[in-house]
Short mmCIF file of C-alpha atoms and ligand atoms in Angstrom, two decimals:
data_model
loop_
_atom_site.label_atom_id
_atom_site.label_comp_id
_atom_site.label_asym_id
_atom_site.label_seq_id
_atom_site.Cartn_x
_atom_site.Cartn_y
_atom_site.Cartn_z
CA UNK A 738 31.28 0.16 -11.42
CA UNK A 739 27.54 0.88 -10.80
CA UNK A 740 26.97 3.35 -7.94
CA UNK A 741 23.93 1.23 -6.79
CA UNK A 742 23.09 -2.05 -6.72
CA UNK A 743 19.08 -2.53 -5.52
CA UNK A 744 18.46 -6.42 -3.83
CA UNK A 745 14.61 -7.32 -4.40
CA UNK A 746 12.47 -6.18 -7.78
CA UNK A 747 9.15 -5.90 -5.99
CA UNK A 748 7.05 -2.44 -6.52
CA UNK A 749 9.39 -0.75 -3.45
CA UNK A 750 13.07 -2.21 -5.19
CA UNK A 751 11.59 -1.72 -8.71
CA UNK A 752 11.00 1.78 -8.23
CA UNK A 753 13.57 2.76 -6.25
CA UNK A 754 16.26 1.08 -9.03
CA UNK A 755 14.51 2.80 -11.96
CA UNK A 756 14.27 6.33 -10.15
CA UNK A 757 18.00 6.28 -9.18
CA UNK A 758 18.77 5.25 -12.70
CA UNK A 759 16.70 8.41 -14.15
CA UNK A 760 18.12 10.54 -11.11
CA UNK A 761 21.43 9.66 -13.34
CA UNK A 762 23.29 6.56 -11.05
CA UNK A 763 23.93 3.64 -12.49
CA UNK A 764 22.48 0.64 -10.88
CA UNK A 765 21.80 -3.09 -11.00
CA UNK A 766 18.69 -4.70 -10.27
CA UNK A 767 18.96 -8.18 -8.05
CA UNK A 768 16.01 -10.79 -7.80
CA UNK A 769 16.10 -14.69 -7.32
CA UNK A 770 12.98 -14.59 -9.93
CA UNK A 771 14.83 -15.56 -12.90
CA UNK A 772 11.98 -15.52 -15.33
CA UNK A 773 11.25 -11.73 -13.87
CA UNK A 774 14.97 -10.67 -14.31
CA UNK A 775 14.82 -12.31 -17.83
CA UNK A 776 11.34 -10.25 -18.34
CA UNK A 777 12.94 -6.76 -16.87
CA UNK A 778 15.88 -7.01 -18.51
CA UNK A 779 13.67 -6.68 -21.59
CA UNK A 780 11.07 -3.87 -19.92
CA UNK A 781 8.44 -5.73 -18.92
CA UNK A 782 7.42 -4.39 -15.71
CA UNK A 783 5.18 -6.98 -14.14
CA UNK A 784 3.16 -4.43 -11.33
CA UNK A 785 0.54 -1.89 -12.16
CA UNK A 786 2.82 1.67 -11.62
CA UNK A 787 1.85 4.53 -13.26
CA UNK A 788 4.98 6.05 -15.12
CA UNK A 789 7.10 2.73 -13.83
CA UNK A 790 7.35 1.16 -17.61
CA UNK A 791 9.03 4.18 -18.97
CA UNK A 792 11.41 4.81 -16.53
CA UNK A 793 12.66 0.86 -16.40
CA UNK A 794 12.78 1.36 -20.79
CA UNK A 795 14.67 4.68 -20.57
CA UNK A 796 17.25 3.26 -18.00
CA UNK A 797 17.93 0.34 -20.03
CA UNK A 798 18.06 2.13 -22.85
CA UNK A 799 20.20 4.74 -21.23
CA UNK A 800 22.77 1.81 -20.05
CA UNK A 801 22.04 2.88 -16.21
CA UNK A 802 19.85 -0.21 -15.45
CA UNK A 803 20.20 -3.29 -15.68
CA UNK A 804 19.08 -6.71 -14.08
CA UNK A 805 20.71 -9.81 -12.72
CA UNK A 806 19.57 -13.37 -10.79
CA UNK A 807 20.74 -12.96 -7.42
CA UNK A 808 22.05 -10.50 -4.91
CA UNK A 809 25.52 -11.22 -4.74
CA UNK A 810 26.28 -10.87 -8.54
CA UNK A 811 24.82 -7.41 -7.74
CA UNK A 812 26.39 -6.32 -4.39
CA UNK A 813 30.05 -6.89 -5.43
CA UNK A 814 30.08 -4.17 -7.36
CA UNK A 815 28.44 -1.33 -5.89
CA UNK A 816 29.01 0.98 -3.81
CA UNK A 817 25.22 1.70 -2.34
CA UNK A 818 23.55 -1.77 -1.92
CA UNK A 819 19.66 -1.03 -1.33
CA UNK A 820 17.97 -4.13 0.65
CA UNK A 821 14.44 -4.34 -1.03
CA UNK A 822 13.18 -7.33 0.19
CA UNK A 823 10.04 -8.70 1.21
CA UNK A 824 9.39 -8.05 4.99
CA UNK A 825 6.03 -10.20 5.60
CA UNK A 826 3.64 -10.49 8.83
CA UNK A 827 4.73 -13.19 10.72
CA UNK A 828 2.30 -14.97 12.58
CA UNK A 829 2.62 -13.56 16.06
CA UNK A 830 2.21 -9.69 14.25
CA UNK A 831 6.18 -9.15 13.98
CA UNK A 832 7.98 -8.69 10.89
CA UNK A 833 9.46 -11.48 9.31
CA UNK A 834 13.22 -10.31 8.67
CA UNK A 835 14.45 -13.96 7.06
CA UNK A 836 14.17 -12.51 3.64
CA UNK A 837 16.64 -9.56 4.77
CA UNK A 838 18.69 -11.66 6.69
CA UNK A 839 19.39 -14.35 3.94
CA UNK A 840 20.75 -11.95 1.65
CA UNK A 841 22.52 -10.16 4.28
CA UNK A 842 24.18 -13.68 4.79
CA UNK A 843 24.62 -13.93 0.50
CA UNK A 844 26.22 -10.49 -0.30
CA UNK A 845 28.47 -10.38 3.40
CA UNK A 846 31.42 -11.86 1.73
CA UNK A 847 31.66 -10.23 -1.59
CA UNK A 848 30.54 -6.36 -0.04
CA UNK A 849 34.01 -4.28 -1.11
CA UNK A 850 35.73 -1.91 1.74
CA UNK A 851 33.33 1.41 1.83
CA UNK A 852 30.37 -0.08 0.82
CA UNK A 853 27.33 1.33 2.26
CA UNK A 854 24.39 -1.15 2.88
CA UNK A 855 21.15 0.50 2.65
CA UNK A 856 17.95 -0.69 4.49
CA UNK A 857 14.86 0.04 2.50
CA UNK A 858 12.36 -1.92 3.02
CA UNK A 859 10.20 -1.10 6.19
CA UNK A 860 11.94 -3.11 9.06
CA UNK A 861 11.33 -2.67 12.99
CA UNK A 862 12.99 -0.42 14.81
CA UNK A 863 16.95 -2.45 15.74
CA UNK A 864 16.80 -3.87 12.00
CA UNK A 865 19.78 -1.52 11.65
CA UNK A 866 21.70 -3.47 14.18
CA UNK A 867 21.06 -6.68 13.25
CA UNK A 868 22.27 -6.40 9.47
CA UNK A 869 25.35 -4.64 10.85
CA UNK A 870 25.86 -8.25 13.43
CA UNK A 871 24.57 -10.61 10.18
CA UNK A 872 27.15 -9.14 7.96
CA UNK A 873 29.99 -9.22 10.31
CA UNK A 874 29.01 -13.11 11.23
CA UNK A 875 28.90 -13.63 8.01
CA UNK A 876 32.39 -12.34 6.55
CA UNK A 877 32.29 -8.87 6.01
CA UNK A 878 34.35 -6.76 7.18
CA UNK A 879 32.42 -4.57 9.58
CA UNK A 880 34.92 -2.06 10.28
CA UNK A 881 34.48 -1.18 6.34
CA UNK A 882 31.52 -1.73 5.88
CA UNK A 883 28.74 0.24 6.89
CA UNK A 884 24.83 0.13 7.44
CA UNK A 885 21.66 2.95 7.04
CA UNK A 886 18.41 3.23 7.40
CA UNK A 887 16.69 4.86 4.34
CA UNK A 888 13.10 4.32 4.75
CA UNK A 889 10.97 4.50 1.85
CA UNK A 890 7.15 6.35 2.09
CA UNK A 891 6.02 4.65 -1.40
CA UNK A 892 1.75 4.50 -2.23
CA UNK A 893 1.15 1.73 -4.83
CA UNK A 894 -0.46 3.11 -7.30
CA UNK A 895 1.87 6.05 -7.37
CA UNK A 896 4.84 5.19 -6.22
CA UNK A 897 7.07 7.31 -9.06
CA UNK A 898 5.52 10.05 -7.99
CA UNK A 899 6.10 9.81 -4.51
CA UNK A 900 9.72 8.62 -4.79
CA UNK A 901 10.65 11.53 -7.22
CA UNK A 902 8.70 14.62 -5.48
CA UNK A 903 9.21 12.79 -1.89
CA UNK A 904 7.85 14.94 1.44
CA UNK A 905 11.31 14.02 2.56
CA UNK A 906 13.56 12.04 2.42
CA UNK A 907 14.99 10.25 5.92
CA UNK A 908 18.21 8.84 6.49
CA UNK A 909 19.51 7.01 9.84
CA UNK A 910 22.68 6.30 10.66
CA UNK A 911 25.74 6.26 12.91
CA UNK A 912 27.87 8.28 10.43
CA UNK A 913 27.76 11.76 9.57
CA UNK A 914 30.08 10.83 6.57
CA UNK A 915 27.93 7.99 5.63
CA UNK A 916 24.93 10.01 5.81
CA UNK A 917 26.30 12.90 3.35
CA UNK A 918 27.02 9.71 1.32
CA UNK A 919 23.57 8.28 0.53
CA UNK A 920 21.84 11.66 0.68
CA UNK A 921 23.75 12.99 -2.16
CA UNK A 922 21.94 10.09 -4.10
CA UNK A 923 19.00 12.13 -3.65
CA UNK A 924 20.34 15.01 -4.26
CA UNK A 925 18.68 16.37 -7.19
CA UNK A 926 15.40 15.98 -6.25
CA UNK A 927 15.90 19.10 -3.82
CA UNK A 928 13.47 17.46 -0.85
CA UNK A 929 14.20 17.92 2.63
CA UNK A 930 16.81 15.10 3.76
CA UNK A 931 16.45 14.35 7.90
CA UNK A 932 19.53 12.93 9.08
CA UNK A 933 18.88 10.82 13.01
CA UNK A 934 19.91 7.84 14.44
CA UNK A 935 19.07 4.33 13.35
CA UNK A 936 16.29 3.76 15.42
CA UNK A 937 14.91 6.93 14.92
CA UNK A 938 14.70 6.23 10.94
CA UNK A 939 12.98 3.25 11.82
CA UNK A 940 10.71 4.68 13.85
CA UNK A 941 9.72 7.08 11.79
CA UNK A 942 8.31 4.59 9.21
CA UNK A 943 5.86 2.95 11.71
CA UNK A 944 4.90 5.67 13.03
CA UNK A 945 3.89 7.43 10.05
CA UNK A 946 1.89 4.52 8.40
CA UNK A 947 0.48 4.13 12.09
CA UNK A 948 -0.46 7.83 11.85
CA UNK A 949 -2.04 7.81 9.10
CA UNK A 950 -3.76 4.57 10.00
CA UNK A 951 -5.44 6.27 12.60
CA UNK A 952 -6.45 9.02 10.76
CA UNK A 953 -8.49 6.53 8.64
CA UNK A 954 -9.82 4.45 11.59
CA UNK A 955 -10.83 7.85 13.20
CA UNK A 956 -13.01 9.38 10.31
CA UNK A 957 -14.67 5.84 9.97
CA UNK A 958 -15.77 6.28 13.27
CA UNK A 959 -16.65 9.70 12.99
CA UNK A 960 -18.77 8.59 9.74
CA UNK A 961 -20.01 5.94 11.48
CA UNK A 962 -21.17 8.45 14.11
CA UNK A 963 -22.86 10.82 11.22
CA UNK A 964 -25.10 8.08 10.10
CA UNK A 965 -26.41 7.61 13.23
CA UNK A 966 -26.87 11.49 14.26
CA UNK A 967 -27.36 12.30 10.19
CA UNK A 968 -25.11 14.32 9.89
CA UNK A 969 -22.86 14.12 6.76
CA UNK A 970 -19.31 13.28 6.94
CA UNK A 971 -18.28 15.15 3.99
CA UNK A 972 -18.83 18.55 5.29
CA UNK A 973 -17.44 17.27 8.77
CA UNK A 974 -14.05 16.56 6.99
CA UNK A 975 -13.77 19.21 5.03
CA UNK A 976 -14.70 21.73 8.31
CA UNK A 977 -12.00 19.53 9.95
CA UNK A 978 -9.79 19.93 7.20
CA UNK A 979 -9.29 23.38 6.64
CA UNK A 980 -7.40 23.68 10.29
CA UNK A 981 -3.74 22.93 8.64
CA UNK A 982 -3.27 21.20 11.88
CA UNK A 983 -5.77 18.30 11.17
CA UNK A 984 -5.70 18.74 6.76
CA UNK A 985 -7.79 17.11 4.14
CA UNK A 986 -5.71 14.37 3.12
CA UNK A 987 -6.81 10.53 4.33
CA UNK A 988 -10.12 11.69 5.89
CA UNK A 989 -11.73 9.73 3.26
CA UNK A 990 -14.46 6.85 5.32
CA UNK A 991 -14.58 3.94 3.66
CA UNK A 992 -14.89 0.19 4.19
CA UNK A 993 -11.42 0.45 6.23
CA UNK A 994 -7.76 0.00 5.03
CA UNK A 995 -5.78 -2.62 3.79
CA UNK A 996 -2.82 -3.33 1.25
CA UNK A 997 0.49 -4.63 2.01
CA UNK A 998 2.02 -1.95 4.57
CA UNK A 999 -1.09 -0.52 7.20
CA UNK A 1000 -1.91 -3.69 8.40
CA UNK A 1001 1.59 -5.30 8.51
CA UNK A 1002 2.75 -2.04 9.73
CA UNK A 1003 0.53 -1.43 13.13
CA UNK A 1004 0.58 -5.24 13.67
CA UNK A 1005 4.24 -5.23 13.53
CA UNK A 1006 4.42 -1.91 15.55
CA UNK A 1007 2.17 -3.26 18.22
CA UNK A 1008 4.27 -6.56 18.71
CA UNK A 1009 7.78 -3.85 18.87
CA UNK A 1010 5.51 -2.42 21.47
CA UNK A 1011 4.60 -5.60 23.34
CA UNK A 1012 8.35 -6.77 23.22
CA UNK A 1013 8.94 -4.14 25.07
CA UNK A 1014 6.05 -4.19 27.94
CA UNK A 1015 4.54 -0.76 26.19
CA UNK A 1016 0.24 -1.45 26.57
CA UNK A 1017 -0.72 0.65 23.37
CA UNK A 1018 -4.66 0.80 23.26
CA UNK A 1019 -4.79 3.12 20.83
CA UNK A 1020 -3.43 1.80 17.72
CA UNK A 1021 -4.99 -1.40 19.11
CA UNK A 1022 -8.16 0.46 18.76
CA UNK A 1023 -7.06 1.91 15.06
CA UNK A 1024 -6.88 -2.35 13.89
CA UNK A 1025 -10.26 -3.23 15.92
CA UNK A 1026 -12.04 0.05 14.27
CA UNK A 1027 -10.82 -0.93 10.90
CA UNK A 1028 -11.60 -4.75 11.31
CA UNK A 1029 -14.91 -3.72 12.14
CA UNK A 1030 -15.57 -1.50 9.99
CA UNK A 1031 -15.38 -4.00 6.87
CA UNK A 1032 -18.02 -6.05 9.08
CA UNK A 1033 -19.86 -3.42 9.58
CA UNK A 1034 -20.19 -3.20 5.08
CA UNK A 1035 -21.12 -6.25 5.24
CA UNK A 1036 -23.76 -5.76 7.96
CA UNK A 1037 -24.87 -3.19 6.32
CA UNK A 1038 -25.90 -4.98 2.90
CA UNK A 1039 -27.89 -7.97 4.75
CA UNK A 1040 -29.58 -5.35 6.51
CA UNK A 1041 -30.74 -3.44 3.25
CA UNK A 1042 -31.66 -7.28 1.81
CA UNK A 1043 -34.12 -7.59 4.86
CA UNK A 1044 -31.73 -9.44 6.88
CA UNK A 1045 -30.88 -12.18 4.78
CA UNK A 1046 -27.78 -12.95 2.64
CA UNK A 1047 -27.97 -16.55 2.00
CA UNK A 1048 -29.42 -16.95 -1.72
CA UNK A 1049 -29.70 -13.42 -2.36
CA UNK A 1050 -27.26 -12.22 -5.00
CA UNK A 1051 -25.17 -9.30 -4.40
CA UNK A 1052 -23.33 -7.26 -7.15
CA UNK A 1053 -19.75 -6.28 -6.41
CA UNK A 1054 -17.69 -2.90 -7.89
CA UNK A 1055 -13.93 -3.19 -6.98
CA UNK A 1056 -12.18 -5.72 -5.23
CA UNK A 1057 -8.32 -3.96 -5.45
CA UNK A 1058 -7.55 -2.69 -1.57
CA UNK A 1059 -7.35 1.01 -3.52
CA UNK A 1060 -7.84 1.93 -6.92
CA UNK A 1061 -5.04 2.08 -9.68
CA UNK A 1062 -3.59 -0.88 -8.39
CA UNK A 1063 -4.27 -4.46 -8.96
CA UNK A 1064 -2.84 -5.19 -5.66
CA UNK A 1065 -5.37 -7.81 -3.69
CA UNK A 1066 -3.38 -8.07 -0.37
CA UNK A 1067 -5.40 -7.27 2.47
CA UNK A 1068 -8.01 -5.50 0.60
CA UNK A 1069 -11.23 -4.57 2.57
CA UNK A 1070 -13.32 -4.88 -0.65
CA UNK A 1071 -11.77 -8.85 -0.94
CA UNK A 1072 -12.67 -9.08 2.88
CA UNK A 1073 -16.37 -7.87 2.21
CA UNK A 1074 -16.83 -9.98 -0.52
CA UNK A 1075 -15.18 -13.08 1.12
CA UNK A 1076 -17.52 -12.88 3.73
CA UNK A 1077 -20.52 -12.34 1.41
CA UNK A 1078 -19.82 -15.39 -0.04
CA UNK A 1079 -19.25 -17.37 3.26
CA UNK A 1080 -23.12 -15.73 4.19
CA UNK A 1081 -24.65 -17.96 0.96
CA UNK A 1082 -24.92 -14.92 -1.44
CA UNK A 1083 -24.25 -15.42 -4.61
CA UNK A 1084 -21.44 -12.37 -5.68
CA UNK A 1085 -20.78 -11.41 -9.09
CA UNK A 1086 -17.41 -8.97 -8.96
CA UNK A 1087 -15.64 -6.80 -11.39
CA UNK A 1088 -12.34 -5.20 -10.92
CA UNK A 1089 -10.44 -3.16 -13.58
CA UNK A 1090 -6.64 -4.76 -12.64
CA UNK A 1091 -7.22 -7.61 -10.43
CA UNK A 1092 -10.29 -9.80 -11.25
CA UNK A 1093 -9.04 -12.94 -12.29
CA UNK A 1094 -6.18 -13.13 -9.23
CA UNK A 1095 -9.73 -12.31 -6.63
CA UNK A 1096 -11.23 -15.69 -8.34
CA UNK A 1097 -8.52 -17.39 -7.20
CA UNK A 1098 -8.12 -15.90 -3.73
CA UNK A 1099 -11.96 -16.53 -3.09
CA UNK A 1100 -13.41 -19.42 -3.75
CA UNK A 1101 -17.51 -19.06 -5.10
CA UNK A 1102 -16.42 -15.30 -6.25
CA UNK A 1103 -17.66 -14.62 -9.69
CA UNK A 1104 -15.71 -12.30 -11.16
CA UNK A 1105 -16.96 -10.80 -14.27
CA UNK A 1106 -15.37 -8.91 -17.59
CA UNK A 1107 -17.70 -5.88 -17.14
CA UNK A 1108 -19.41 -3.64 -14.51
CA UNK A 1109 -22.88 -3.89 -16.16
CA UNK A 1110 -22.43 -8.36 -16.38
CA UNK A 1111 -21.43 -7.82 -12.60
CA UNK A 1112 -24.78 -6.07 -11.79
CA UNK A 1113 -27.34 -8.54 -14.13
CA UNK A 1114 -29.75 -9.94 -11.86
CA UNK A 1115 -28.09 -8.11 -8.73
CA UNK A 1116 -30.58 -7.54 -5.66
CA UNK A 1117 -27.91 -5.09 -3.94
CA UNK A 1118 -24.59 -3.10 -5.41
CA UNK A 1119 -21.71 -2.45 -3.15
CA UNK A 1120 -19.27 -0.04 -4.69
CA UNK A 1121 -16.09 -1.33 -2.60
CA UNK A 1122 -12.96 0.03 -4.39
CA UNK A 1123 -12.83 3.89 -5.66
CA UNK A 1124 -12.08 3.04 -9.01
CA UNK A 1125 -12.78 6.31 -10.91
CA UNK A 1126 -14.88 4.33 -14.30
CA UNK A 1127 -17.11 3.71 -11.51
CA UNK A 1128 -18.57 7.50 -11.34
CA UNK A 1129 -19.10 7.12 -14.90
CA UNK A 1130 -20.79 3.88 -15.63
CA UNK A 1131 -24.31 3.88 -16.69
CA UNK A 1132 -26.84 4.07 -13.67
CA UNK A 1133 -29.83 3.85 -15.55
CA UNK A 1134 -28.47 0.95 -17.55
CA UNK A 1135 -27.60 -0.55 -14.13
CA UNK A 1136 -30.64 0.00 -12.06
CA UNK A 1137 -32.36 -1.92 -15.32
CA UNK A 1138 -30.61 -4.64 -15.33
CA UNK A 1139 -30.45 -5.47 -11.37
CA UNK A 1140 -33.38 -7.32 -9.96
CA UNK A 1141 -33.42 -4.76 -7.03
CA UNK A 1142 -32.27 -1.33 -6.12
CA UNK A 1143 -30.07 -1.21 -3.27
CA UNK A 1144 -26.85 0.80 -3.40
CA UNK A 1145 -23.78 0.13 -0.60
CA UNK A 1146 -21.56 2.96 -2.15
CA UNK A 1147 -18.57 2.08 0.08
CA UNK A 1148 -16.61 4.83 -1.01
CA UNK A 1149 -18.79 7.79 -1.37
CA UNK A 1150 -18.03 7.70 -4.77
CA UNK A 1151 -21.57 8.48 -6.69
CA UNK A 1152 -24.00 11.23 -5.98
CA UNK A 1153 -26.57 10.39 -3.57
CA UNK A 1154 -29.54 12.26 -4.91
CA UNK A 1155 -28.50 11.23 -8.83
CA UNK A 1156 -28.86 7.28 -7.56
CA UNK A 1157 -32.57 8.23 -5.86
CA UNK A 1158 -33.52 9.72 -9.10
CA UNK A 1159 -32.77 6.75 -10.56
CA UNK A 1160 -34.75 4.42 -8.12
CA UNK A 1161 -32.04 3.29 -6.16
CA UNK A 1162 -31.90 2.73 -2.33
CA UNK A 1163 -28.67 4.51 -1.75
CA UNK A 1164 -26.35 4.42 1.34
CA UNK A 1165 -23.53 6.24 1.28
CA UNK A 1166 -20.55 5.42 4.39
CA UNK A 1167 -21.08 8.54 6.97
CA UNK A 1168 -23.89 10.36 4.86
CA UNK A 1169 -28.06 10.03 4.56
C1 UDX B 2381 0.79 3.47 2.35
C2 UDX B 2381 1.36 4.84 2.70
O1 UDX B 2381 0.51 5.85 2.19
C3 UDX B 2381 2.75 4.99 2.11
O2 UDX B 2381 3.32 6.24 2.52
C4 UDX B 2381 3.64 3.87 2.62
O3 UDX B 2381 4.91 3.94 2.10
C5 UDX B 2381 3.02 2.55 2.30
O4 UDX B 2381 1.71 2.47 2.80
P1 UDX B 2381 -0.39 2.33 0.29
O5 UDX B 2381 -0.52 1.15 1.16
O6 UDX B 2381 0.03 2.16 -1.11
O7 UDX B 2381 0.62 3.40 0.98
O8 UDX B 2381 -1.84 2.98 0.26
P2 UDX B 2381 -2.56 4.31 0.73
O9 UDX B 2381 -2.82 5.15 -0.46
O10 UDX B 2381 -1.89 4.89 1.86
O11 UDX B 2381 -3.96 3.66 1.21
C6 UDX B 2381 -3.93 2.71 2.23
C7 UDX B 2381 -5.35 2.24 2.51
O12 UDX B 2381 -6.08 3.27 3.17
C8 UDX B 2381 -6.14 1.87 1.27
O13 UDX B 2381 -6.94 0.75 1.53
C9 UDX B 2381 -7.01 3.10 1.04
O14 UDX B 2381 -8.21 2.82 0.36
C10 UDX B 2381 -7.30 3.52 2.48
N1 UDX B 2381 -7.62 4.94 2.64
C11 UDX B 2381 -6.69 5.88 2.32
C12 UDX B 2381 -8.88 5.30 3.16
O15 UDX B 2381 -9.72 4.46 3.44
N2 UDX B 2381 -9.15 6.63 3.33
C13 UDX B 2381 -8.24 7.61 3.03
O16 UDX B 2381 -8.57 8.79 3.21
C14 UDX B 2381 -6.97 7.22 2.50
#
């Protein structure tokens, strides 16, 4: 009987399955992708995730992994059954739960006595509460059964990493017994394990990626503040940084944040907040800062092109919302070029991971097979996504083959003096 069954092979289910198997529990994959169970079960691992190929091989080959079609195949077995399914931004800002609550409905009637259902995925705070009522409507017995809350802190990119050397690891529910339960799946990865209440758990999701959110939307500011007073927003982080109470990590300005959990997360948090008469201006301000501030790239470029976009063609470096990903959803650099497109430029993109799917999303995006075919003929370059070939392309090579010399580094990625030595017109995001 496998310990663990996982519902939902997306990058959060994927990697959670795969780590439990290497952390030595055996566990079943679930996903109504067929053609993706069929591709798993042979160790093809369809996302970009560092480390996630070998881990899916080595359970499979270990006999601790293993994939099915469909949740309730999975569920009837185990004892843990992890819900990692999709929670998309419904229209009005909330999350949309119909994904969790469908397969709530599936497994209900097949869960066995002692099973512990295990909410992964990031759900609003009372998501708890409502599995517990959607399994008991639909069969199961409550009284045996139960629910947690095991929030997941995952970046794409690196989400091994993070799940195997986790800051912590939180766990809410009603059960002290239940609790012990599901944190001893974690136990060898000796991380600190915070036991609360449902809610709590929840809470603690939102309000972390909300955080952090912030943090991002605040230095943007701040660097949008340093270009105007030139100062440079490098040595303001890093003074900022060294009080532990502030620390260097996500004071990076940029073209704003995206990807699939920031902006689902504070727009979801915000509607929890208006559903319950709470006016939060701040983290509205954290969204507005960060919508801007992808405007504000864009502003930016037409004013280096003399205040016209329309004809002019603009070279683009990254269109991934973060490197080492080829995840496109949400991306600022997708937004920027989007609306570089809609101003009549003509935009010639390369991305290591993701060009082909950013053809598709924008329509009158050229994406190209190499950097140095993106920037033929370019009149500006905007270095969108922090991709780390980008430090090392060829800047002489580039400046050559561009019809002009501006440089939108949009991630403060390339040295500013080394691009004036090479005739460009370089702008930097919070630095002169
Ligand atoms: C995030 C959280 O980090 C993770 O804990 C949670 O589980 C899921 O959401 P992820 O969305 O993968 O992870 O990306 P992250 O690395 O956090 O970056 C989010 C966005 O912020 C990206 O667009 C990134 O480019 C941007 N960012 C990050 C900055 O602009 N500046 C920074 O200093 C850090």
């Amino acid at each position: 009987m496998p310990d663990v069954a996982v519902v939902g092979a997306g990058y959060v289910g994927l990697t959670t399955a795969a780590c439990l198997a290497h952390l030595g529990h055996r566990v079943v994959c679930a996903d109504i992708d067929a053609e993706r169970v069929a591709r798993l079960g042979k160790g093809e691992v369809p996302i970009l995730e560092d480390g996630l190929p070998d881990l899916v091989a080595q359970g499979i080959a270990a006999g601790r992994l293993r994939f099915v079609v469909g949740a309730r195949a999975a569920a009837a077995e185990a004892e843990f059954v992890f819900l990692c399914v999709p929670t998309p931004q419904g229209d009005d800002g909330a999350a949309d739960l119909s994904y969790v609550e469908d397969v709530a409905r599936e497994i209900a009637p097949v869960l066995r006595p002692g099973t512990v259902v295990v909410n992964k995925s990031t759900m609003p705070v009372g998501s708890t509460r409502l599995v517990e009522r959607i399994l008991g409507e639909a069969g199961a017995s409550i009284e045996e059964i139960r629910v947690a809350s095991n929030p997941e802190f995952l970046r794409e990119g690196s989400s091994v990493r993070d799940f195997l050397h986790p800051h912590r690891v939180v766990i809410g529910c009603d059960d002290p017994a239940v609790a012990v339960r599901v944190s001893d799946l974690y136990r060898s990865l000796n991380a600190p394990i915070l036991v609360t209440d449902p809610a709590s758990a929840e809470m603690i999701k939102y309000a972390s990626n909300a955080f952090l959110a912030t943090k991002i939307s605040f230095v943007n500011a701040i660097a949008n503040l340093c270009e105007a007073l030139d100062a440079d927003v490098r040595d303001v982080t890093l003074g900022m940084g060294y009080d532990p109470r502030i620390g260097f990590e996500f004071l990076h300005p940029g073209p704003g944040y995206g990807g699939s959990c920031f902006p689902k997360d504070t727009a979801a948090l915000l509607h929890t907040a208006r559903s319950v008469g709470y006016a939060f201006p701040l983290l509205e301000g954290v969204v507005e800062v960060n919508r801007r501030q992808q405007v504000r790239m864009v502003e930016r470029l037409r004013a280096a092109l003399e205040g016209r976009l329309e004809g002019r063609t603009v070279a683009v470096l990254g269109l991934t919302f973060k490197a080492n990903t080829d995840d496109l959803r949400d991306s600022p650099a997708l937004v920027v070029a989007a609306a570089l497109v809609a101003a009549g430029a003509r935009v010639r993109a390369y991305d290591p991971a993701a060009g082909e799917r950013a053809a598709d999303a924008v329509p009158g995006l050229e994406v190209c097979a190499d950097p140095y075919e993106a920037c033929g003929g370019a009149e500006a370059l905007a270095v969108l996504t922090e991709w780390d070939e980008f430090r090392w392309l060829d800047y002489d090579r580039i400046r050559g083959c561009m019809a002009g010399a501006v440089l939108l580094d949009a991630r403060n990625l390339l040295d500013p003096s080394a691009m004036r030595r090479r005739g460009f017109r370089y702008q930097g995001v919070g630095r002169s």
